[in-house]
């Protein structure tokens, strides 16, 4: 990760990702393993006009020791100062960059019930902040750089796994070209075309089918809106929340989901892997589920609150996206979700309902938008996936065939 590449990387995140405005503050979540990356992001941020760049450090290994030795009650207690520090970002209009590099197996031997209980408590304590993020109250962007443990999991037989993983990340971020900013502008415009088609058709249901056994009808919320890579924050400034991103997504109706869906890729959650799992829905609720790997972790997600019995996002991604074409299983949701159509257990993005950022929680629920303290994406897209859109008059249009856009 030489400095020239990292500067190019940081510039893309600031200009396309959070769209930093002159005089704006930035908070960056970063592992201590990647201090070099944080240093470059800090310098580039100031050069592009940031008034303050604050780094919030994290480290998988000390987090593991906390989970191993501390009592659940102690870990689940979120200090008031931490909550206030997050709310400060909202009040002062900071943007947020999360540089993810977690080890997908960091907490593999920690009981899922403990991880779930702590995650649930922290999500509840930070609900005001997470609601702000999900309604685009502040601009945010999630990106990734390699960690040693993560790279070794993805490329176990490579002599230089971190270099290999970073090379692949660079490709998925479209940084391996002369003008990444222009490349991203073109990519956003192409994705907007798919969103436009879906919005013009105003489908009432999506029907998913594949050879794994997925056969599910996903109703869409009243006044749902399809969004693509670029969104608009409440301050009117556009931003891209995930880099890379290949998805066009919207809001399901929490009471109109029926059928069974099978996972297409493993899900990395809280340092554990959930794989080969299925969910069965009736009238919007999960009524049965199974998993060959990580059953307890899946159970902890589903039992978080009332909202984790339903889904809050439906996203479409073609099998010819750069990430899917790489053939790499990243064990990281940011990448794997952009290689495959996915759904998300839990909260809906208010912005995927027309004027949703101006609606109350009650009004969003009345539209069919799900609410929860969680939002967990899981991948369902396969090379043979078929997705059919069904309009209110029962007419149909094939949206996906053999895992790719048919429009």
GROMACS .gro file of C-alpha atoms in nm:
model
  407
    1UNK     CA    1   0.000   0.000   0.000
    2UNK     CA    2   0.231   0.275  -0.124
    3UNK     CA    3   0.149   0.636  -0.040
    4UNK     CA    4   0.063   0.737  -0.398
    5UNK     CA    5  -0.207   0.468  -0.422
    6UNK     CA    6  -0.339   0.549  -0.075
    7UNK     CA    7  -0.366   0.918  -0.162
    8UNK     CA    8  -0.562   0.828  -0.477
    9UNK     CA    9  -0.781   0.600  -0.263
   10UNK     CA   10  -0.844   0.872  -0.002
   11UNK     CA   11  -0.922   1.134  -0.267
   12UNK     CA   12  -1.189   0.906  -0.417
   13UNK     CA   13  -1.348   0.850  -0.075
   14UNK     CA   14  -1.352   1.221   0.007
   15UNK     CA   15  -1.473   1.342  -0.335
   16UNK     CA   16  -1.714   1.065  -0.439
   17UNK     CA   17  -1.780   0.891  -0.106
   18UNK     CA   18  -1.860   1.150   0.162
   19UNK     CA   19  -1.826   1.447  -0.078
   20UNK     CA   20  -1.636   1.650   0.181
   21UNK     CA   21  -1.727   2.018   0.188
   22UNK     CA   22  -1.476   2.288   0.282
   23UNK     CA   23  -1.479   2.356   0.655
   24UNK     CA   24  -1.651   2.029   0.743
   25UNK     CA   25  -1.535   1.789   1.016
   26UNK     CA   26  -1.459   1.421   0.951
   27UNK     CA   27  -1.455   1.121   1.182
   28UNK     CA   28  -1.275   0.809   1.063
   29UNK     CA   29  -1.316   0.463   1.218
   30UNK     CA   30  -0.994   0.268   1.162
   31UNK     CA   31  -0.802  -0.026   1.305
   32UNK     CA   32  -0.468   0.044   1.473
   33UNK     CA   33  -0.328  -0.211   1.227
   34UNK     CA   34  -0.388   0.044   0.955
   35UNK     CA   35  -0.238   0.352   1.117
   36UNK     CA   36  -0.051   0.423   0.793
   37UNK     CA   37  -0.383   0.442   0.607
   38UNK     CA   38  -0.532   0.671   0.873
   39UNK     CA   39  -0.229   0.900   0.844
   40UNK     CA   40  -0.279   0.940   0.469
   41UNK     CA   41  -0.655   0.994   0.506
   42UNK     CA   42  -0.591   1.261   0.768
   43UNK     CA   43  -0.348   1.453   0.549
   44UNK     CA   44  -0.561   1.427   0.234
   45UNK     CA   45  -0.867   1.537   0.433
   46UNK     CA   46  -0.698   1.856   0.545
   47UNK     CA   47  -0.566   1.926   0.195
   48UNK     CA   48  -0.923   1.900   0.065
   49UNK     CA   49  -1.057   2.147   0.319
   50UNK     CA   50  -1.154   1.955   0.633
   51UNK     CA   51  -1.166   2.165   0.949
   52UNK     CA   52  -1.088   1.863   1.169
   53UNK     CA   53  -1.009   1.497   1.105
   54UNK     CA   54  -1.068   1.277   1.408
   55UNK     CA   55  -0.962   0.910   1.417
   56UNK     CA   56  -1.159   0.663   1.628
   57UNK     CA   57  -0.936   0.359   1.671
   58UNK     CA   58  -1.039  -0.005   1.700
   59UNK     CA   59  -0.850  -0.335   1.723
   60UNK     CA   60  -0.987  -0.687   1.682
   61UNK     CA   61  -0.737  -0.848   1.918
   62UNK     CA   62  -0.817  -0.633   2.222
   63UNK     CA   63  -1.187  -0.654   2.137
   64UNK     CA   64  -1.151  -1.033   2.145
   65UNK     CA   65  -0.989  -1.021   2.488
   66UNK     CA   66  -1.273  -0.803   2.617
   67UNK     CA   67  -1.528  -1.055   2.490
   68UNK     CA   68  -1.328  -1.343   2.634
   69UNK     CA   69  -1.279  -1.209   2.986
   70UNK     CA   70  -1.538  -0.937   3.057
   71UNK     CA   71  -1.892  -1.016   3.172
   72UNK     CA   72  -2.172  -0.960   2.922
   73UNK     CA   73  -2.330  -0.693   3.145
   74UNK     CA   74  -2.007  -0.490   3.148
   75UNK     CA   75  -1.962  -0.512   2.771
   76UNK     CA   76  -2.325  -0.423   2.705
   77UNK     CA   77  -2.305  -0.103   2.910
   78UNK     CA   78  -2.251   0.187   2.670
   79UNK     CA   79  -2.099   0.492   2.845
   80UNK     CA   80  -2.293   0.816   2.820
   81UNK     CA   81  -1.981   0.995   2.697
   82UNK     CA   82  -1.959   0.757   2.399
   83UNK     CA   83  -2.324   0.815   2.307
   84UNK     CA   84  -2.273   1.192   2.338
   85UNK     CA   85  -1.962   1.175   2.120
   86UNK     CA   86  -2.166   1.018   1.841
   87UNK     CA   87  -2.447   1.269   1.879
   88UNK     CA   88  -2.188   1.547   1.866
   89UNK     CA   89  -2.105   1.441   1.510
   90UNK     CA   90  -2.470   1.482   1.417
   91UNK     CA   91  -2.501   1.822   1.579
   92UNK     CA   92  -2.181   1.957   1.420
   93UNK     CA   93  -2.246   1.814   1.074
   94UNK     CA   94  -1.941   1.587   1.055
   95UNK     CA   95  -1.918   1.326   0.783
   96UNK     CA   96  -1.809   0.973   0.871
   97UNK     CA   97  -1.570   0.731   0.702
   98UNK     CA   98  -1.546   0.370   0.819
   99UNK     CA   99  -1.230   0.189   0.706
  100UNK     CA  100  -1.320  -0.174   0.758
  101UNK     CA  101  -1.053  -0.443   0.787
  102UNK     CA  102  -1.196  -0.684   1.041
  103UNK     CA  103  -1.094  -1.046   1.070
  104UNK     CA  104  -1.404  -1.247   0.966
  105UNK     CA  105  -1.320  -1.511   1.228
  106UNK     CA  106  -1.206  -1.275   1.505
  107UNK     CA  107  -1.468  -1.396   1.753
  108UNK     CA  108  -1.528  -1.749   1.627
  109UNK     CA  109  -1.495  -1.906   1.973
  110UNK     CA  110  -1.696  -1.641   2.159
  111UNK     CA  111  -2.052  -1.761   2.235
  112UNK     CA  112  -2.299  -1.620   1.985
  113UNK     CA  113  -2.539  -1.536   2.268
  114UNK     CA  114  -2.278  -1.307   2.425
  115UNK     CA  115  -2.197  -1.135   2.096
  116UNK     CA  116  -2.566  -1.096   2.022
  117UNK     CA  117  -2.652  -0.953   2.362
  118UNK     CA  118  -2.373  -0.694   2.344
  119UNK     CA  119  -2.459  -0.601   1.985
  120UNK     CA  120  -2.825  -0.558   2.075
  121UNK     CA  121  -2.748  -0.336   2.376
  122UNK     CA  122  -2.509  -0.116   2.180
  123UNK     CA  123  -2.750  -0.084   1.888
  124UNK     CA  124  -3.027   0.030   2.122
  125UNK     CA  125  -2.800   0.280   2.296
  126UNK     CA  126  -2.688   0.430   1.965
  127UNK     CA  127  -3.029   0.419   1.792
  128UNK     CA  128  -3.050   0.797   1.755
  129UNK     CA  129  -2.715   0.801   1.580
  130UNK     CA  130  -2.786   0.497   1.361
  131UNK     CA  131  -3.125   0.641   1.264
  132UNK     CA  132  -2.942   0.959   1.159
  133UNK     CA  133  -2.701   0.755   0.945
  134UNK     CA  134  -2.979   0.553   0.780
  135UNK     CA  135  -3.186   0.861   0.701
  136UNK     CA  136  -2.882   1.040   0.554
  137UNK     CA  137  -2.872   1.297   0.833
  138UNK     CA  138  -2.496   1.296   0.786
  139UNK     CA  139  -2.290   1.185   0.490
  140UNK     CA  140  -2.104   0.857   0.538
  141UNK     CA  141  -1.898   0.605   0.346
  142UNK     CA  142  -1.776   0.252   0.421
  143UNK     CA  143  -1.456   0.130   0.255
  144UNK     CA  144  -1.200  -0.142   0.329
  145UNK     CA  145  -0.828  -0.210   0.344
  146UNK     CA  146  -0.665  -0.545   0.423
  147UNK     CA  147  -0.569  -0.675   0.764
  148UNK     CA  148  -0.328  -0.966   0.796
  149UNK     CA  149  -0.589  -1.208   0.933
  150UNK     CA  150  -0.852  -1.112   0.674
  151UNK     CA  151  -0.608  -1.138   0.382
  152UNK     CA  152  -0.486  -1.480   0.495
  153UNK     CA  153  -0.844  -1.606   0.508
  154UNK     CA  154  -0.918  -1.484   0.154
  155UNK     CA  155  -0.584  -1.596   0.004
  156UNK     CA  156  -0.452  -1.874   0.233
  157UNK     CA  157  -0.200  -2.003  -0.020
  158UNK     CA  158  -0.058  -1.672  -0.141
  159UNK     CA  159   0.293  -1.567  -0.038
  160UNK     CA  160   0.182  -1.203   0.001
  161UNK     CA  161  -0.189  -1.217   0.086
  162UNK     CA  162  -0.222  -0.855   0.203
  163UNK     CA  163  -0.074  -0.722  -0.122
  164UNK     CA  164  -0.299  -0.957  -0.321
  165UNK     CA  165  -0.612  -0.851  -0.133
  166UNK     CA  166  -0.530  -0.483  -0.169
  167UNK     CA  167  -0.480  -0.529  -0.545
  168UNK     CA  168  -0.827  -0.684  -0.566
  169UNK     CA  169  -0.981  -0.406  -0.356
  170UNK     CA  170  -0.825  -0.147  -0.588
  171UNK     CA  171  -0.989  -0.317  -0.887
  172UNK     CA  172  -1.334  -0.332  -0.726
  173UNK     CA  173  -1.307   0.037  -0.635
  174UNK     CA  174  -1.227   0.125  -0.997
  175UNK     CA  175  -0.901   0.286  -0.889
  176UNK     CA  176  -0.694   0.102  -1.152
  177UNK     CA  177  -0.750   0.365  -1.420
  178UNK     CA  178  -0.627   0.713  -1.513
  179UNK     CA  179  -0.932   0.900  -1.384
  180UNK     CA  180  -1.118   0.714  -1.105
  181UNK     CA  181  -1.346   1.012  -1.033
  182UNK     CA  182  -1.474   1.021  -1.393
  183UNK     CA  183  -1.501   0.640  -1.395
  184UNK     CA  184  -1.725   0.658  -1.089
  185UNK     CA  185  -1.939   0.932  -1.239
  186UNK     CA  186  -2.002   0.705  -1.541
  187UNK     CA  187  -2.073   0.406  -1.315
  188UNK     CA  188  -2.327   0.605  -1.112
  189UNK     CA  189  -2.502   0.720  -1.431
  190UNK     CA  190  -2.533   0.358  -1.554
  191UNK     CA  191  -2.680   0.239  -1.224
  192UNK     CA  192  -2.923   0.531  -1.225
  193UNK     CA  193  -3.072   0.392  -1.548
  194UNK     CA  194  -3.174   0.069  -1.372
  195UNK     CA  195  -3.323   0.264  -1.080
  196UNK     CA  196  -3.519   0.480  -1.324
  197UNK     CA  197  -3.673   0.176  -1.497
  198UNK     CA  198  -3.776   0.022  -1.165
  199UNK     CA  199  -3.926   0.346  -1.037
  200UNK     CA  200  -4.122   0.401  -1.358
  201UNK     CA  201  -4.274   0.050  -1.334
  202UNK     CA  202  -4.367   0.079  -0.963
  203UNK     CA  203  -4.379  -0.298  -0.909
  204UNK     CA  204  -4.590  -0.422  -0.619
  205UNK     CA  205  -4.398  -0.749  -0.575
  206UNK     CA  206  -4.069  -0.910  -0.673
  207UNK     CA  207  -4.066  -1.288  -0.725
  208UNK     CA  208  -3.725  -1.453  -0.672
  209UNK     CA  209  -3.650  -1.807  -0.799
  210UNK     CA  210  -3.334  -2.017  -0.832
  211UNK     CA  211  -3.208  -2.374  -0.826
  212UNK     CA  212  -3.101  -2.356  -0.459
  213UNK     CA  213  -3.472  -2.364  -0.378
  214UNK     CA  214  -3.536  -1.992  -0.335
  215UNK     CA  215  -3.899  -1.919  -0.418
  216UNK     CA  216  -4.013  -1.604  -0.247
  217UNK     CA  217  -4.247  -1.312  -0.312
  218UNK     CA  218  -4.121  -0.984  -0.167
  219UNK     CA  219  -4.385  -0.713  -0.152
  220UNK     CA  220  -4.261  -0.357  -0.183
  221UNK     CA  221  -4.355  -0.075   0.055
  222UNK     CA  222  -4.614   0.183  -0.040
  223UNK     CA  223  -4.443   0.476  -0.216
  224UNK     CA  224  -4.114   0.284  -0.226
  225UNK     CA  225  -3.825   0.440  -0.417
  226UNK     CA  226  -3.540   0.258  -0.590
  227UNK     CA  227  -3.200   0.414  -0.519
  228UNK     CA  228  -2.860   0.343  -0.669
  229UNK     CA  229  -2.501   0.431  -0.578
  230UNK     CA  230  -2.541   0.803  -0.518
  231UNK     CA  231  -2.783   0.943  -0.263
  232UNK     CA  232  -2.863   1.290  -0.135
  233UNK     CA  233  -2.807   1.380   0.229
  234UNK     CA  234  -3.043   1.605   0.423
  235UNK     CA  235  -2.807   1.897   0.360
  236UNK     CA  236  -2.868   1.855  -0.014
  237UNK     CA  237  -2.515   1.727  -0.089
  238UNK     CA  238  -2.483   1.401  -0.282
  239UNK     CA  239  -2.265   1.114  -0.157
  240UNK     CA  240  -2.192   0.742  -0.207
  241UNK     CA  241  -2.231   0.539   0.113
  242UNK     CA  242  -2.041   0.226   0.003
  243UNK     CA  243  -1.730   0.200  -0.213
  244UNK     CA  244  -1.742  -0.031  -0.396
  245UNK     CA  245  -2.111  -0.051  -0.475
  246UNK     CA  246  -2.301  -0.222  -0.755
  247UNK     CA  247  -2.651  -0.227  -0.608
  248UNK     CA  248  -2.988  -0.076  -0.684
  249UNK     CA  249  -3.205  -0.110  -0.374
  250UNK     CA  250  -3.544  -0.032  -0.223
  251UNK     CA  251  -3.779  -0.092   0.070
  252UNK     CA  252  -3.975  -0.417   0.109
  253UNK     CA  253  -4.319  -0.420   0.272
  254UNK     CA  254  -4.275  -0.576   0.615
  255UNK     CA  255  -4.608  -0.760   0.599
  256UNK     CA  256  -4.598  -0.884   0.238
  257UNK     CA  257  -4.315  -1.137   0.222
  258UNK     CA  258  -4.400  -1.502   0.161
  259UNK     CA  259  -4.188  -1.803   0.069
  260UNK     CA  260  -3.843  -1.942   0.131
  261UNK     CA  261  -3.502  -1.798   0.052
  262UNK     CA  262  -3.160  -1.965   0.061
  263UNK     CA  263  -2.827  -1.792   0.119
  264UNK     CA  264  -2.593  -1.784  -0.180
  265UNK     CA  265  -2.274  -1.686   0.005
  266UNK     CA  266  -2.145  -1.707   0.363
  267UNK     CA  267  -2.232  -1.415   0.591
  268UNK     CA  268  -1.960  -1.269   0.815
  269UNK     CA  269  -2.129  -1.126   1.124
  270UNK     CA  270  -1.973  -1.018   1.454
  271UNK     CA  271  -1.654  -1.209   1.378
  272UNK     CA  272  -1.843  -1.531   1.303
  273UNK     CA  273  -1.946  -1.706   0.981
  274UNK     CA  274  -2.305  -1.806   0.900
  275UNK     CA  275  -2.329  -2.031   0.596
  276UNK     CA  276  -2.576  -2.241   0.398
  277UNK     CA  277  -2.879  -2.098   0.572
  278UNK     CA  278  -3.243  -2.050   0.480
  279UNK     CA  279  -3.528  -1.831   0.599
  280UNK     CA  280  -3.898  -1.904   0.558
  281UNK     CA  281  -4.143  -1.612   0.563
  282UNK     CA  282  -4.518  -1.589   0.610
  283UNK     CA  283  -4.698  -1.256   0.592
  284UNK     CA  284  -4.370  -1.074   0.636
  285UNK     CA  285  -4.238  -1.268   0.936
  286UNK     CA  286  -3.962  -1.529   0.961
  287UNK     CA  287  -4.145  -1.842   1.079
  288UNK     CA  288  -3.860  -2.091   1.032
  289UNK     CA  289  -3.486  -2.087   0.968
  290UNK     CA  290  -3.188  -2.320   0.942
  291UNK     CA  291  -2.810  -2.297   0.902
  292UNK     CA  292  -2.541  -2.559   0.846
  293UNK     CA  293  -2.282  -2.323   0.998
  294UNK     CA  294  -2.342  -2.047   1.253
  295UNK     CA  295  -2.697  -2.138   1.357
  296UNK     CA  296  -2.660  -1.969   1.696
  297UNK     CA  297  -2.529  -1.650   1.536
  298UNK     CA  298  -2.823  -1.647   1.294
  299UNK     CA  299  -3.060  -1.706   1.585
  300UNK     CA  300  -2.911  -1.411   1.774
  301UNK     CA  301  -2.977  -1.183   1.476
  302UNK     CA  302  -3.335  -1.297   1.428
  303UNK     CA  303  -3.415  -1.269   1.798
  304UNK     CA  304  -3.273  -0.917   1.840
  305UNK     CA  305  -3.613  -0.744   1.835
  306UNK     CA  306  -3.952  -0.752   1.662
  307UNK     CA  307  -3.803  -0.594   1.349
  308UNK     CA  308  -3.544  -0.868   1.294
  309UNK     CA  309  -3.827  -1.106   1.211
  310UNK     CA  310  -3.866  -0.921   0.882
  311UNK     CA  311  -3.653  -0.748   0.619
  312UNK     CA  312  -3.577  -0.385   0.544
  313UNK     CA  313  -3.394  -0.390   0.211
  314UNK     CA  314  -3.410  -0.560  -0.128
  315UNK     CA  315  -3.108  -0.500  -0.352
  316UNK     CA  316  -3.037  -0.610  -0.710
  317UNK     CA  317  -2.683  -0.671  -0.840
  318UNK     CA  318  -2.592  -0.841  -1.168
  319UNK     CA  319  -2.357  -1.139  -1.177
  320UNK     CA  320  -2.127  -0.951  -1.418
  321UNK     CA  321  -2.028  -0.687  -1.164
  322UNK     CA  322  -1.648  -0.660  -1.115
  323UNK     CA  323  -1.672  -0.819  -0.769
  324UNK     CA  324  -1.880  -1.113  -0.891
  325UNK     CA  325  -1.652  -1.161  -1.190
  326UNK     CA  326  -1.345  -1.175  -0.966
  327UNK     CA  327  -1.474  -1.508  -0.832
  328UNK     CA  328  -1.336  -1.418  -0.490
  329UNK     CA  329  -1.522  -1.484  -0.168
  330UNK     CA  330  -1.414  -1.186   0.044
  331UNK     CA  331  -1.575  -1.293   0.373
  332UNK     CA  332  -1.671  -0.927   0.405
  333UNK     CA  333  -2.026  -0.803   0.353
  334UNK     CA  334  -1.920  -0.478   0.184
  335UNK     CA  335  -1.775  -0.681  -0.103
  336UNK     CA  336  -1.980  -0.999  -0.100
  337UNK     CA  337  -2.313  -0.812  -0.099
  338UNK     CA  338  -2.199  -0.634  -0.415
  339UNK     CA  339  -2.136  -0.966  -0.587
  340UNK     CA  340  -2.489  -1.089  -0.530
  341UNK     CA  341  -2.850  -0.977  -0.503
  342UNK     CA  342  -2.929  -0.948  -0.135
  343UNK     CA  343  -3.190  -0.883   0.129
  344UNK     CA  344  -3.137  -0.732   0.473
  345UNK     CA  345  -3.284  -0.847   0.802
  346UNK     CA  346  -3.400  -0.552   1.011
  347UNK     CA  347  -3.440  -0.181   0.959
  348UNK     CA  348  -3.536  -0.017   0.630
  349UNK     CA  349  -3.363   0.293   0.501
  350UNK     CA  350  -3.619   0.576   0.534
  351UNK     CA  351  -3.480   0.723   0.212
  352UNK     CA  352  -3.617   0.423   0.018
  353UNK     CA  353  -3.969   0.557   0.081
  354UNK     CA  354  -4.080   0.874  -0.095
  355UNK     CA  355  -4.013   1.170   0.139
  356UNK     CA  356  -3.920   0.911   0.402
  357UNK     CA  357  -3.668   1.141   0.570
  358UNK     CA  358  -3.961   1.371   0.658
  359UNK     CA  359  -4.193   1.097   0.786
  360UNK     CA  360  -4.227   0.988   1.148
  361UNK     CA  361  -4.152   0.630   1.253
  362UNK     CA  362  -4.525   0.567   1.272
  363UNK     CA  363  -4.582   0.701   0.920
  364UNK     CA  364  -4.297   0.487   0.784
  365UNK     CA  365  -4.444   0.177   0.949
  366UNK     CA  366  -4.780   0.256   0.788
  367UNK     CA  367  -4.607   0.257   0.449
  368UNK     CA  368  -4.471  -0.091   0.525
  369UNK     CA  369  -4.112   0.008   0.612
  370UNK     CA  370  -3.958  -0.217   0.874
  371UNK     CA  371  -3.799  -0.083   1.193
  372UNK     CA  372  -3.528  -0.241   1.408
  373UNK     CA  373  -3.198  -0.164   1.579
  374UNK     CA  374  -3.032  -0.404   1.332
  375UNK     CA  375  -2.967  -0.408   0.958
  376UNK     CA  376  -2.789  -0.723   0.838
  377UNK     CA  377  -2.742  -0.788   0.466
  378UNK     CA  378  -2.732  -1.145   0.340
  379UNK     CA  379  -2.664  -1.265  -0.012
  380UNK     CA  380  -2.919  -1.457  -0.220
  381UNK     CA  381  -2.810  -1.398  -0.582
  382UNK     CA  382  -2.695  -1.698  -0.787
  383UNK     CA  383  -2.588  -1.734  -1.153
  384UNK     CA  384  -2.933  -1.873  -1.235
  385UNK     CA  385  -3.142  -1.627  -1.032
  386UNK     CA  386  -3.464  -1.508  -1.193
  387UNK     CA  387  -3.644  -1.200  -1.060
  388UNK     CA  388  -3.986  -1.107  -1.191
  389UNK     CA  389  -4.156  -0.777  -1.118
  390UNK     CA  390  -4.532  -0.792  -1.063
  391UNK     CA  391  -4.736  -0.473  -1.103
  392UNK     CA  392  -5.058  -0.388  -0.921
  393UNK     CA  393  -5.261  -0.489  -1.227
  394UNK     CA  394  -5.088  -0.834  -1.208
  395UNK     CA  395  -4.892  -0.777  -1.529
  396UNK     CA  396  -4.532  -0.895  -1.511
  397UNK     CA  397  -4.187  -0.805  -1.636
  398UNK     CA  398  -3.869  -1.011  -1.607
  399UNK     CA  399  -3.607  -0.796  -1.432
  400UNK     CA  400  -3.334  -1.057  -1.387
  401UNK     CA  401  -3.267  -1.372  -1.582
  402UNK     CA  402  -2.973  -1.608  -1.526
  403UNK     CA  403  -2.841  -1.379  -1.256
  404UNK     CA  404  -2.817  -1.066  -1.467
  405UNK     CA  405  -3.025  -0.762  -1.556
  406UNK     CA  406  -3.279  -0.838  -1.830
  407UNK     CA  407  -3.361  -0.471  -1.889
   0.00000   0.00000   0.00000
